[in-house]
Amino acid sequence: DMYEFLYNGIKNYNADIAVCGAIYGPYGRKLIKYGSMFKSERIETLDTLQTLQFHCSEKLGFAPWNKLYARKIWDKLRFPICFREDEAVMYKVMSLSSKTVVLPDEKYVYILRKGSSERSGFSEKYLISNKTTDEMYDYIKHNYPKIEKYAWDMRINIRIRQINDIILSGCEKKNNDILNDMLDFVKNNKAYSEPLRQKSEFIINYPKKYFKYVKRMSRKMNFRNYIKKVTAELNLYNAV
């Protein structure tokens, strides 16, 4: 009943976009709930600036799948034909919402399937996220400068995730140039968020220790606990 639920949210709050929480679990006949994503503790209504701030902080999720939209939002927008097409357009979608209602109920189920395009190790195709987040930053800096810092930090966060993906995929030597480019970017761009700034400084000052830490943590934790840890870190980042 997710779409009915979101539709009622749009109608009841006279909103352009309604957002719900999600649960995630492994692929299989029986759903085992590993945890929650994008869960709000209460009903929130956001104006355009707040919607974009939440989007940049990943409180609403970058993807389109836990949302319902007023038809007018898509009158002039379309998904581009590319990998991670949602990243390329969703910030523009959210900028067209004069009011967004965030609902606390978890209505979407996200299946974690090993071997999927998002869980098959690092690939150069993932670098398109750098381009889309850079474009998002330029768009927000020009049109919504008050929340520029949130889009700036997302650019750094994306590079750190790619560093982690390279390390966890065990392909540091093969992708040494890419890895160094990501490290240089993190070094040369200071984060606004204190936790992200501390993490960036640790990566730059102690790269070998950080690489060992990422590998050690991935070996110690099973898939379920690893997902929990990533979610906990994301929630900590979003709280700042």
GROMACS .gro file of C-alpha atoms in nm:
model
  240
    1ASP     CA    1   0.000   0.000   0.000
    2MET     CA    2   0.303   0.232  -0.036
    3TYR     CA    3   0.169   0.439  -0.323
    4GLU     CA    4  -0.173   0.479  -0.166
    5PHE     CA    5  -0.001   0.586   0.156
    6LEU     CA    6   0.218   0.841  -0.024
    7TYR     CA    7  -0.074   0.966  -0.233
    8ASN     CA    8  -0.274   1.034   0.084
    9GLY     CA    9   0.029   1.215   0.223
   10ILE     CA   10   0.041   1.446  -0.078
   11LYS     CA   11  -0.333   1.513  -0.056
   12ASN     CA   12  -0.349   1.560   0.321
   13TYR     CA   13  -0.053   1.798   0.339
   14ASN     CA   14  -0.099   1.966   0.000
   15ALA     CA   15   0.254   1.863  -0.090
   16ASP     CA   16   0.437   1.819  -0.420
   17ILE     CA   17   0.642   1.522  -0.300
   18ALA     CA   18   0.580   1.260  -0.031
   19VAL     CA   19   0.865   1.050   0.110
   20CYS     CA   20   0.849   0.735   0.322
   21GLY     CA   21   1.106   0.527   0.506
   22ALA     CA   22   1.241   0.192   0.387
   23ILE     CA   23   1.358  -0.136   0.531
   24TYR     CA   24   1.628  -0.353   0.381
   25GLY     CA   25   1.706  -0.722   0.390
   26PRO     CA   26   1.862  -1.009   0.193
   27TYR     CA   27   1.724  -1.162  -0.123
   28GLY     CA   28   1.509  -1.466  -0.050
   29ARG     CA   29   1.158  -1.600  -0.013
   30LYS     CA   30   1.127  -1.466   0.341
   31LEU     CA   31   1.217  -1.107   0.422
   32ILE     CA   32   1.460  -1.068   0.710
   33LYS     CA   33   1.474  -0.707   0.821
   34TYR     CA   34   1.833  -0.593   0.862
   35GLY     CA   35   1.751  -0.233   0.940
   36SER     CA   36   1.593   0.093   0.829
   37MET     CA   37   1.684   0.359   0.575
   38PHE     CA   38   1.572   0.721   0.554
   39LYS     CA   39   1.343   0.678   0.853
   40SER     CA   40   1.202   0.993   1.010
   41GLU     CA   41   1.092   0.990   1.372
   42ARG     CA   42   0.797   1.214   1.298
   43ILE     CA   43   0.599   1.372   1.015
   44GLU     CA   44   0.792   1.666   0.873
   45THR     CA   45   0.698   1.924   0.611
   46LEU     CA   46   0.983   2.088   0.424
   47ASP     CA   47   1.005   2.391   0.199
   48THR     CA   48   1.224   2.390  -0.112
   49LEU     CA   49   1.544   2.486   0.068
   50GLN     CA   50   1.492   2.227   0.343
   51THR     CA   51   1.406   1.961   0.084
   52LEU     CA   52   1.734   2.018  -0.097
   53GLN     CA   53   1.928   2.026   0.230
   54PHE     CA   54   1.778   1.692   0.331
   55HIS     CA   55   1.852   1.555  -0.016
   56CYS     CA   56   2.220   1.657  -0.001
   57SER     CA   57   2.247   1.506   0.348
   58GLU     CA   58   2.087   1.183   0.217
   59LYS     CA   59   1.808   1.196   0.472
   60LEU     CA   60   1.556   1.137   0.194
   61GLY     CA   61   1.773   0.912  -0.020
   62PHE     CA   62   1.921   0.996  -0.360
   63ALA     CA   63   1.697   0.744  -0.536
   64PRO     CA   64   1.340   0.803  -0.661
   65TRP     CA   65   1.189   0.479  -0.530
   66ASN     CA   66   1.065   0.581  -0.182
   67LYS     CA   67   0.876   0.884  -0.310
   68LEU     CA   68   0.564   0.993  -0.495
   69TYR     CA   69   0.546   1.314  -0.698
   70ALA     CA   70   0.294   1.564  -0.824
   71ARG     CA   71   0.264   1.525  -1.201
   72LYS     CA   72   0.386   1.881  -1.265
   73ILE     CA   73   0.728   1.791  -1.122
   74TRP     CA   74   0.799   1.573  -1.425
   75ASP     CA   75   0.655   1.801  -1.695
   76LYS     CA   76   1.002   1.907  -1.812
   77LEU     CA   77   1.233   1.657  -1.643
   78ARG     CA   78   1.334   1.311  -1.764
   79PHE     CA   79   1.592   1.055  -1.652
   80PRO     CA   80   1.907   1.065  -1.866
   81ILE     CA   81   2.028   0.746  -2.030
   82CYS     CA   82   2.332   0.667  -1.818
   83PHE     CA   83   2.448   0.464  -1.519
   84ARG     CA   84   2.307   0.594  -1.189
   85GLU     CA   85   2.064   0.810  -1.379
   86ASP     CA   86   1.878   0.895  -1.058
   87GLU     CA   87   2.175   1.086  -0.917
   88ALA     CA   88   2.183   1.301  -1.230
   89VAL     CA   89   1.828   1.429  -1.202
   90MET     CA   90   1.692   1.388  -0.848
   91TYR     CA   91   1.837   1.712  -0.709
   92LYS     CA   92   1.653   1.900  -0.984
   93VAL     CA   93   1.335   1.709  -0.902
   94MET     CA   94   1.360   1.800  -0.534
   95SER     CA   95   1.425   2.165  -0.619
   96LEU     CA   96   1.083   2.183  -0.787
   97SER     CA   97   0.898   2.087  -0.470
   98SER     CA   98   0.746   2.383  -0.290
   99LYS     CA   99   0.643   2.148  -0.008
  100THR     CA  100   0.768   1.798   0.072
  101VAL     CA  101   0.609   1.581   0.338
  102VAL     CA  102   0.832   1.324   0.507
  103LEU     CA  103   0.635   1.034   0.656
  104PRO     CA  104   0.786   0.809   0.925
  105ASP     CA  105   0.630   0.481   0.810
  106GLU     CA  106   0.858   0.228   0.642
  107LYS     CA  107   0.676   0.127   0.326
  108TYR     CA  108   0.951   0.044   0.078
  109VAL     CA  109   1.149  -0.281   0.087
  110TYR     CA  110   1.504  -0.264  -0.050
  111ILE     CA  111   1.652  -0.604  -0.131
  112LEU     CA  112   2.026  -0.654  -0.083
  113ARG     CA  113   2.126  -0.895  -0.358
  114LYS     CA  114   2.486  -1.004  -0.389
  115GLY     CA  115   2.610  -0.972  -0.744
  116SER     CA  116   2.387  -0.677  -0.829
  117SER     CA  117   2.535  -0.377  -1.011
  118GLU     CA  118   2.567  -0.191  -0.679
  119ARG     CA  119   2.727  -0.483  -0.494
  120SER     CA  120   2.973  -0.636  -0.736
  121GLY     CA  121   3.290  -0.450  -0.643
  122PHE     CA  122   3.447  -0.128  -0.769
  123SER     CA  123   3.418  -0.035  -1.134
  124GLU     CA  124   3.523   0.277  -1.321
  125LYS     CA  125   3.161   0.328  -1.420
  126TYR     CA  126   3.097   0.435  -1.059
  127LEU     CA  127   3.307   0.746  -1.123
  128ILE     CA  128   3.005   0.903  -1.289
  129SER     CA  129   2.892   0.983  -0.934
  130ASN     CA  130   3.175   1.238  -0.918
  131LYS     CA  131   3.038   1.415  -1.224
  132THR     CA  132   2.676   1.414  -1.105
  133THR     CA  133   2.757   1.537  -0.753
  134ASP     CA  134   2.982   1.808  -0.897
  135GLU     CA  135   2.695   1.917  -1.122
  136MET     CA  136   2.460   1.910  -0.825
  137TYR     CA  137   2.700   2.131  -0.628
  138ASP     CA  138   2.725   2.385  -0.912
  139TYR     CA  139   2.345   2.391  -0.947
  140ILE     CA  140   2.286   2.443  -0.575
  141LYS     CA  141   2.568   2.696  -0.537
  142HIS     CA  142   2.419   2.906  -0.817
  143ASN     CA  143   2.052   2.873  -0.722
  144TYR     CA  144   2.051   2.799  -0.346
  145PRO     CA  145   2.377   2.933  -0.197
  146LYS     CA  146   2.246   2.913   0.161
  147ILE     CA  147   2.281   2.533   0.155
  148GLU     CA  148   2.594   2.516  -0.057
  149LYS     CA  149   2.792   2.350   0.225
  150TYR     CA  150   2.571   2.040   0.223
  151ALA     CA  151   2.628   1.984  -0.148
  152TRP     CA  152   3.001   2.050  -0.100
  153ASP     CA  153   3.029   1.782   0.168
  154MET     CA  154   2.845   1.534  -0.051
  155ARG     CA  155   3.120   1.569  -0.314
  156ILE     CA  156   3.377   1.470  -0.051
  157ASN     CA  157   3.161   1.191   0.087
  158ILE     CA  158   3.122   1.037  -0.260
  159ARG     CA  159   3.501   1.027  -0.308
  160ILE     CA  160   3.553   0.861   0.030
  161ARG     CA  161   3.299   0.595  -0.062
  162GLN     CA  162   3.491   0.525  -0.381
  163ILE     CA  163   3.813   0.496  -0.183
  164ASN     CA  164   3.639   0.241   0.039
  165ASP     CA  165   3.502   0.051  -0.262
  166ILE     CA  166   3.848   0.026  -0.418
  167ILE     CA  167   3.996  -0.101  -0.091
  168LEU     CA  168   3.718  -0.352  -0.026
  169SER     CA  169   3.742  -0.479  -0.384
  170GLY     CA  170   4.115  -0.540  -0.338
  171CYS     CA  171   4.204  -0.354  -0.657
  172GLU     CA  172   4.425  -0.075  -0.520
  173LYS     CA  173   4.714  -0.151  -0.759
  174LYS     CA  174   4.491  -0.177  -1.065
  175ASN     CA  175   4.319   0.151  -0.983
  176ASN     CA  176   4.614   0.331  -0.826
  177ASP     CA  177   4.571   0.646  -1.038
  178ILE     CA  178   4.201   0.668  -0.954
  179LEU     CA  179   4.273   0.607  -0.586
  180ASN     CA  180   4.532   0.885  -0.580
  181ASP     CA  181   4.291   1.121  -0.755
  182MET     CA  182   4.028   1.051  -0.487
  183LEU     CA  183   4.282   1.103  -0.209
  184ASP     CA  184   4.399   1.431  -0.364
  185PHE     CA  185   4.042   1.552  -0.385
  186VAL     CA  186   3.976   1.475  -0.019
  187LYS     CA  187   4.304   1.643   0.075
  188ASN     CA  188   4.238   1.960  -0.122
  189ASN     CA  189   3.873   2.009  -0.026
  190LYS     CA  190   3.791   2.072   0.339
  191ALA     CA  191   3.456   1.946   0.467
  192TYR     CA  192   3.210   2.160   0.662
  193SER     CA  193   3.074   1.873   0.873
  194GLU     CA  194   3.300   1.807   1.173
  195PRO     CA  195   3.273   1.423   1.162
  196LEU     CA  196   3.342   1.423   0.788
  197ARG     CA  197   3.632   1.664   0.833
  198GLN     CA  198   3.787   1.443   1.102
  199LYS     CA  199   3.746   1.136   0.884
  200SER     CA  200   3.902   1.314   0.586
  201GLU     CA  201   4.201   1.427   0.791
  202PHE     CA  202   4.259   1.075   0.918
  203ILE     CA  203   4.248   0.934   0.564
  204ILE     CA  204   4.498   1.192   0.439
  205ASN     CA  205   4.737   1.178   0.737
  206TYR     CA  206   4.726   0.801   0.785
  207PRO     CA  207   4.620   0.644   0.452
  208LYS     CA  208   4.781   0.304   0.517
  209LYS     CA  209   4.621   0.280   0.860
  210TYR     CA  210   4.286   0.374   0.712
  211PHE     CA  211   4.317   0.113   0.436
  212LYS     CA  212   4.400  -0.154   0.694
  213TYR     CA  213   4.111  -0.041   0.911
  214VAL     CA  214   3.860  -0.073   0.624
  215LYS     CA  215   3.989  -0.420   0.532
  216ARG     CA  216   3.997  -0.536   0.894
  217MET     CA  217   3.644  -0.419   0.961
  218SER     CA  218   3.513  -0.587   0.648
  219ARG     CA  219   3.672  -0.919   0.751
  220LYS     CA  220   3.544  -0.903   1.108
  221MET     CA  221   3.185  -0.826   1.020
  222ASN     CA  222   2.945  -1.042   0.828
  223PHE     CA  223   2.734  -0.889   0.553
  224ARG     CA  224   2.450  -0.803   0.789
  225ASN     CA  225   2.667  -0.625   1.045
  226TYR     CA  226   2.859  -0.443   0.773
  227ILE     CA  227   2.535  -0.296   0.638
  228LYS     CA  228   2.436  -0.197   0.993
  229LYS     CA  229   2.768  -0.019   1.042
  230VAL     CA  230   2.739   0.172   0.714
  231THR     CA  231   2.386   0.277   0.807
  232ALA     CA  232   2.497   0.389   1.154
  233GLU     CA  233   2.777   0.600   1.004
  234LEU     CA  234   2.535   0.754   0.757
  235ASN     CA  235   2.290   0.840   1.035
  236LEU     CA  236   2.574   1.003   1.233
  237TYR     CA  237   2.673   1.210   0.930
  238ASN     CA  238   2.312   1.312   0.868
  239ALA     CA  239   2.270   1.426   1.229
  240VAL     CA  240   2.533   1.696   1.193
   0.00000   0.00000   0.00000
